[in-house]
Short mmCIF file of C-alpha atoms in Angstrom, two decimals:
data_model
loop_
_atom_site.label_atom_id
_atom_site.label_comp_id
_atom_site.label_asym_id
_atom_site.label_seq_id
_atom_site.Cartn_x
_atom_site.Cartn_y
_atom_site.Cartn_z
CA UNK A 1 -6.07 -19.21 -1.17
CA UNK A 2 -5.51 -15.73 0.21
CA UNK A 3 -2.26 -14.08 1.23
CA UNK A 4 -3.48 -11.46 3.71
CA UNK A 5 -6.57 -10.74 5.78
CA UNK A 6 -8.95 -8.26 4.07
CA UNK A 7 -9.98 -5.04 5.78
CA UNK A 8 -13.06 -5.15 7.99
CA UNK A 9 -16.26 -3.54 6.71
CA UNK A 10 -19.58 -2.59 8.25
CA UNK A 11 -21.25 -5.22 6.05
CA UNK A 12 -19.27 -8.18 7.41
CA UNK A 13 -21.25 -11.11 8.78
CA UNK A 14 -20.03 -12.48 12.12
CA UNK A 15 -20.81 -15.74 13.96
CA UNK A 16 -19.07 -18.51 15.89
CA UNK A 17 -18.55 -22.11 14.72
CA UNK A 18 -17.36 -24.69 17.28
CA UNK A 19 -15.77 -21.89 19.29
CA UNK A 20 -14.02 -20.30 16.28
CA UNK A 21 -15.02 -16.72 15.36
CA UNK A 22 -16.05 -16.44 11.70
CA UNK A 23 -16.11 -13.26 9.61
CA UNK A 24 -17.57 -13.20 6.09
CA UNK A 25 -16.54 -10.29 3.90
CA UNK A 26 -19.28 -9.03 1.51
CA UNK A 27 -17.03 -9.70 -1.51
CA UNK A 28 -17.31 -13.40 -0.70
CA UNK A 29 -21.01 -13.33 -1.55
CA UNK A 30 -20.46 -11.14 -4.62
CA UNK A 31 -17.79 -13.42 -6.08
CA UNK A 32 -19.84 -16.53 -5.33
CA UNK A 33 -22.79 -15.02 -7.24
CA UNK A 34 -20.60 -13.97 -10.20
CA UNK A 35 -18.83 -17.30 -10.40
CA UNK A 36 -21.99 -19.36 -9.87
CA UNK A 37 -24.35 -17.47 -12.17
CA UNK A 38 -25.86 -20.05 -14.55
CA UNK A 39 -24.38 -19.89 -18.05
CA UNK A 40 -25.55 -21.30 -21.32
CA UNK A 41 -29.14 -21.82 -22.49
CA UNK A 42 -31.85 -22.05 -19.84
CA UNK A 43 -33.15 -25.52 -19.00
CA UNK A 44 -36.90 -25.81 -19.41
CA UNK A 45 -38.71 -25.93 -16.08
CA UNK A 46 -35.61 -25.01 -14.06
CA UNK A 47 -35.34 -21.82 -12.03
CA UNK A 48 -31.99 -20.09 -12.50
CA UNK A 49 -32.39 -18.22 -9.23
CA UNK A 50 -32.68 -21.51 -7.34
CA UNK A 51 -29.65 -22.88 -9.20
CA UNK A 52 -27.62 -19.82 -8.17
CA UNK A 53 -28.72 -20.14 -4.53
CA UNK A 54 -27.68 -23.80 -4.50
CA UNK A 55 -24.23 -22.98 -5.88
CA UNK A 56 -23.67 -20.11 -3.41
CA UNK A 57 -24.76 -22.36 -0.53
CA UNK A 58 -22.39 -25.14 -1.64
CA UNK A 59 -19.47 -22.69 -2.01
CA UNK A 60 -20.19 -21.27 1.45
CA UNK A 61 -20.43 -24.64 3.18
CA UNK A 62 -17.42 -26.10 1.36
CA UNK A 63 -15.04 -23.22 2.10
CA UNK A 64 -16.30 -22.99 5.67
CA UNK A 65 -15.62 -26.72 6.21
CA UNK A 66 -12.20 -26.33 4.58
CA UNK A 67 -11.20 -23.51 6.95
CA UNK A 68 -12.71 -25.38 9.88
CA UNK A 69 -10.33 -28.25 9.12
CA UNK A 70 -7.36 -25.86 9.38
CA UNK A 71 -8.70 -24.35 12.60
CA UNK A 72 -9.33 -27.71 14.27
CA UNK A 73 -5.77 -28.79 13.53
CA UNK A 74 -4.46 -25.46 14.85
CA UNK A 75 -6.43 -26.07 18.04
CA UNK A 76 -4.89 -29.55 18.18
CA UNK A 77 -1.48 -27.84 18.43
CA UNK A 78 -2.62 -25.43 21.13
CA UNK A 79 -3.34 -22.42 18.91
CA UNK A 80 -6.41 -20.22 19.01
CA UNK A 81 -7.84 -19.52 15.57
CA UNK A 82 -10.49 -17.60 13.67
CA UNK A 83 -11.79 -17.69 10.10
CA UNK A 84 -12.33 -15.11 7.38
CA UNK A 85 -14.18 -15.90 4.14
CA UNK A 86 -13.30 -13.53 1.28
CA UNK A 87 -13.62 -13.58 -2.52
CA UNK A 88 -13.66 -17.33 -3.44
CA UNK A 89 -11.39 -18.41 -0.61
CA UNK A 90 -10.69 -18.04 3.04
CA UNK A 91 -8.19 -17.71 5.83
CA UNK A 92 -7.67 -19.59 9.07
CA UNK A 93 -5.88 -17.08 11.28
CA UNK A 94 -4.08 -17.56 14.58
CA UNK A 95 -4.62 -14.98 17.30
CA UNK A 96 -1.17 -13.51 16.74
CA UNK A 97 -2.58 -12.07 13.52
CA UNK A 98 -0.57 -14.26 11.17
CA UNK A 99 -2.44 -16.32 8.60
CA UNK A 100 -2.53 -19.98 7.81
CA UNK A 101 -4.51 -22.38 5.69
CA UNK A 102 -5.00 -20.30 2.56
CA UNK A 103 -2.15 -17.93 3.28
CA UNK A 104 1.59 -17.98 3.82
CA UNK A 105 3.02 -20.00 6.69
CA UNK A 106 4.26 -18.65 10.00
CA UNK A 107 7.70 -20.20 10.41
CA UNK A 108 8.98 -17.45 12.67
CA UNK A 109 6.00 -17.54 14.99
CA UNK A 110 5.70 -13.76 15.06
CA UNK A 111 3.85 -12.94 18.24
CA UNK A 112 3.36 -16.61 19.02
CA UNK A 113 4.99 -19.99 19.30
CA UNK A 114 6.90 -21.11 16.20
CA UNK A 115 5.53 -24.14 14.38
CA UNK A 116 7.62 -27.10 13.37
CA UNK A 117 7.51 -28.22 9.74
CA UNK A 118 5.38 -31.29 10.48
CA UNK A 119 2.87 -29.09 12.28
CA UNK A 120 2.79 -26.81 9.23
CA UNK A 121 2.15 -29.79 6.97
CA UNK A 122 -0.61 -31.15 9.21
CA UNK A 123 -2.35 -27.78 9.42
CA UNK A 124 -2.13 -27.26 5.65
CA UNK A 125 -3.43 -30.72 4.79
CA UNK A 126 -6.28 -30.54 7.32
CA UNK A 127 -8.26 -28.12 5.10
CA UNK A 128 -8.44 -30.29 1.97
CA UNK A 129 -8.92 -33.35 4.19
CA UNK A 130 -12.04 -31.79 5.72
CA UNK A 131 -13.39 -31.28 2.19
CA UNK A 132 -12.62 -34.88 1.23
CA UNK A 133 -14.52 -36.04 4.32
CA UNK A 134 -17.50 -33.90 3.30
CA UNK A 135 -17.37 -35.46 -0.19
CA UNK A 136 -17.17 -38.94 1.34
CA UNK A 137 -20.33 -38.18 3.32
CA UNK A 138 -22.03 -36.97 0.11
CA UNK A 139 -21.30 -40.11 -1.94
CA UNK A 140 -23.67 -42.44 -0.01
CA UNK A 141 -26.47 -39.90 -0.45
CA UNK A 142 -25.93 -39.97 -4.23
CA UNK A 143 -26.20 -43.77 -4.35
CA UNK A 144 -29.15 -43.88 -1.93
CA UNK A 145 -31.03 -41.60 -4.35
CA UNK A 146 -30.28 -43.96 -7.22
CA UNK A 147 -27.49 -41.84 -8.66
CA UNK A 148 -24.05 -42.77 -9.90
CA UNK A 149 -20.59 -41.19 -9.98
CA UNK A 150 -18.00 -41.79 -12.69
CA UNK A 151 -14.45 -40.54 -13.14
CA UNK A 152 -13.80 -38.85 -16.47
CA UNK A 153 -10.53 -38.58 -18.33
CA UNK A 154 -11.24 -34.94 -19.14
CA UNK A 155 -12.49 -31.81 -17.43
CA UNK A 156 -14.46 -31.65 -15.14
CA UNK A 157 -13.19 -35.13 -14.15
CA UNK A 158 -16.41 -36.17 -12.37
CA UNK A 159 -19.81 -37.17 -13.75
CA UNK A 160 -22.86 -37.47 -11.51
CA UNK A 161 -25.99 -38.94 -13.08
CA UNK A 162 -29.14 -40.89 -12.41
CA UNK A 163 -30.80 -38.35 -10.08
CA UNK A 164 -34.18 -37.22 -11.37
CA UNK A 165 -34.61 -34.03 -9.35
CA UNK A 166 -32.40 -31.45 -11.05
CA UNK A 167 -31.90 -29.27 -7.98
CA UNK A 168 -30.86 -32.25 -5.87
CA UNK A 169 -28.51 -33.33 -8.66
CA UNK A 170 -27.02 -29.83 -8.77
CA UNK A 171 -26.51 -29.77 -5.01
CA UNK A 172 -24.79 -33.15 -4.83
CA UNK A 173 -22.74 -32.72 -8.03
CA UNK A 174 -21.38 -29.36 -6.85
CA UNK A 175 -20.59 -30.72 -3.38
CA UNK A 176 -18.56 -33.55 -4.92
CA UNK A 177 -16.86 -31.42 -7.57
CA UNK A 178 -15.81 -28.59 -5.26
CA UNK A 179 -14.64 -30.78 -2.41
CA UNK A 180 -12.84 -33.38 -4.54
CA UNK A 181 -11.58 -31.58 -7.65
CA UNK A 182 -10.97 -28.21 -5.99
CA UNK A 183 -9.46 -30.04 -3.01
CA UNK A 184 -6.97 -31.82 -5.27
CA UNK A 185 -6.15 -28.57 -7.10
CA UNK A 186 -5.56 -26.93 -3.74
CA UNK A 187 -2.91 -29.57 -3.00
CA UNK A 188 -0.84 -28.61 -6.04
CA UNK A 189 2.59 -27.27 -4.96
CA UNK A 190 1.65 -23.69 -5.86
CA UNK A 191 1.73 -20.71 -3.47
CA UNK A 192 -0.35 -19.75 -1.61
CA UNK A 193 -2.38 -22.95 -1.98
CA UNK A 194 -2.12 -25.53 0.78
CA UNK A 195 0.02 -27.75 -1.43
CA UNK A 196 2.47 -24.89 -1.90
CA UNK A 197 2.82 -24.49 1.84
CA UNK A 198 3.31 -28.23 2.29
CA UNK A 199 6.03 -28.10 -0.39
CA UNK A 200 7.66 -25.17 1.39
CA UNK A 201 7.77 -27.09 4.66
CA UNK A 202 9.25 -30.18 2.97
CA UNK A 203 11.86 -28.22 1.00
CA UNK A 204 12.85 -26.24 4.08
CA UNK A 205 13.30 -29.41 6.13
CA UNK A 206 15.65 -30.76 3.48
CA UNK A 207 17.44 -27.50 2.72
CA UNK A 208 17.05 -24.75 5.37
CA UNK A 209 19.06 -22.23 3.30
CA UNK A 210 17.59 -22.63 -0.19
CA UNK A 211 14.35 -24.52 0.53
CA UNK A 212 11.96 -21.59 0.17
CA UNK A 213 13.54 -20.45 -3.13
CA UNK A 214 13.37 -24.00 -4.54
CA UNK A 215 9.73 -24.33 -3.48
CA UNK A 216 8.99 -21.06 -5.29
CA UNK A 217 10.57 -22.41 -8.49
CA UNK A 218 8.34 -25.48 -8.20
CA UNK A 219 5.36 -23.22 -7.58
CA UNK A 220 6.18 -21.09 -10.64
CA UNK A 221 6.54 -24.00 -13.08
CA UNK A 222 3.50 -25.86 -11.72
CA UNK A 223 1.34 -22.73 -12.00
CA UNK A 224 2.52 -22.14 -15.59
CA UNK A 225 1.67 -25.75 -16.46
CA UNK A 226 -1.83 -25.33 -15.01
CA UNK A 227 -2.32 -22.06 -16.92
CA UNK A 228 -1.36 -23.97 -20.09
CA UNK A 229 -3.93 -26.62 -19.18
CA UNK A 230 -6.53 -23.87 -18.92
CA UNK A 231 -5.64 -22.64 -22.40
CA UNK A 232 -6.15 -26.15 -23.77
CA UNK A 233 -9.58 -26.28 -22.15
CA UNK A 234 -10.52 -23.01 -23.82
CA UNK A 235 -9.37 -24.30 -27.21
CA UNK A 236 -11.14 -27.65 -26.95
CA UNK A 237 -14.41 -26.50 -25.34
CA UNK A 238 -17.09 -24.08 -26.42
CA UNK A 239 -17.65 -23.14 -22.77
CA UNK A 240 -14.51 -21.10 -22.06
CA UNK A 241 -15.59 -20.10 -18.53
CA UNK A 242 -13.79 -22.86 -16.65
CA UNK A 243 -10.66 -22.67 -18.77
CA UNK A 244 -10.46 -18.89 -18.52
CA UNK A 245 -10.81 -19.06 -14.73
CA UNK A 246 -7.95 -21.58 -14.55
CA UNK A 247 -5.74 -19.41 -16.79
CA UNK A 248 -6.37 -16.23 -14.78
CA UNK A 249 -5.92 -17.95 -11.43
CA UNK A 250 -2.71 -19.80 -12.16
CA UNK A 251 -1.16 -17.05 -14.27
CA UNK A 252 -1.55 -14.70 -11.30
CA UNK A 253 -0.10 -17.32 -8.93
CA UNK A 254 2.83 -17.89 -11.30
CA UNK A 255 3.52 -14.15 -11.35
CA UNK A 256 3.31 -14.03 -7.55
CA UNK A 257 5.82 -16.90 -7.22
CA UNK A 258 8.13 -15.25 -9.77
CA UNK A 259 8.11 -12.03 -7.74
#
C-alpha cells in the first residue's frame, strides 16, 4: 500500500526468502504494535502481551506472504525482485528500483523492460491471491479444531467461533480476517492499492490517452465512499477504532488521487 521505498536505517532487519531479499523497516514493528494493542476491557485469564505478539506475528506473516505473491509473479515474467515491509504495508520492488505490488506501476520500464498491461494485472493480483491461499489453508485448521466460520452482514464480516483456546482462536481469526477482508479491501479500485493498479491497467488498455485520469476519478470516488463507510461504523459502534482507521486511510487515499 506504499508509494515509495522508505529510507534505509541501521535498525533494518534483513533476510532472504525463496531467493528474494527482504528488508523490514523498524516502523513496521512499531505500527504493528500500535495497531494491534488490545483495546477494551481485559479478558479474565488472558495475557494481553501474548495477544499483542499473536497479532504482530499474523500481520508480519500475512504481509510477507502478500509481497511474496507479487515477487513470485515478477519472477515468472523474468524480473528480479526484493521486498520491503514498512508501516502496515509493503513493497515488492524490481531491481531497477521501481516499485510494484503496493506501489505505483512501472509502465515505462524505467531502467528495465516495460511490462504489458496483462503482466501488470497478474503481478498486482498475485499479492491478494497469495493471502487468499493462506486463508484457504487456515480454514481446515479451524474446522479440525471444532471451530466454525460464518459470514456476517456487518463489520467485521467474519465470525470465528467454537475454539476453546483463546490464543488459538485469536491466531486463526486474525489470519482469516486479514487475508480475506483486507485482501478484498486491497482489491478496491483505489490507488495505490492493488485494485487501483489493476484498474489503471484496464483503463489504459481501453483508453491510452485518458485511461490513467479516468482510473484516478474512480479511485477518488471509491475512496470517498469507503471513508463514508468508516464514518457509519463510528456512528453505529462504540468501538470507533476500526471505523476511524478506515476513515483516515481512505480519506488520505482520496486526497492522493485528487492531487
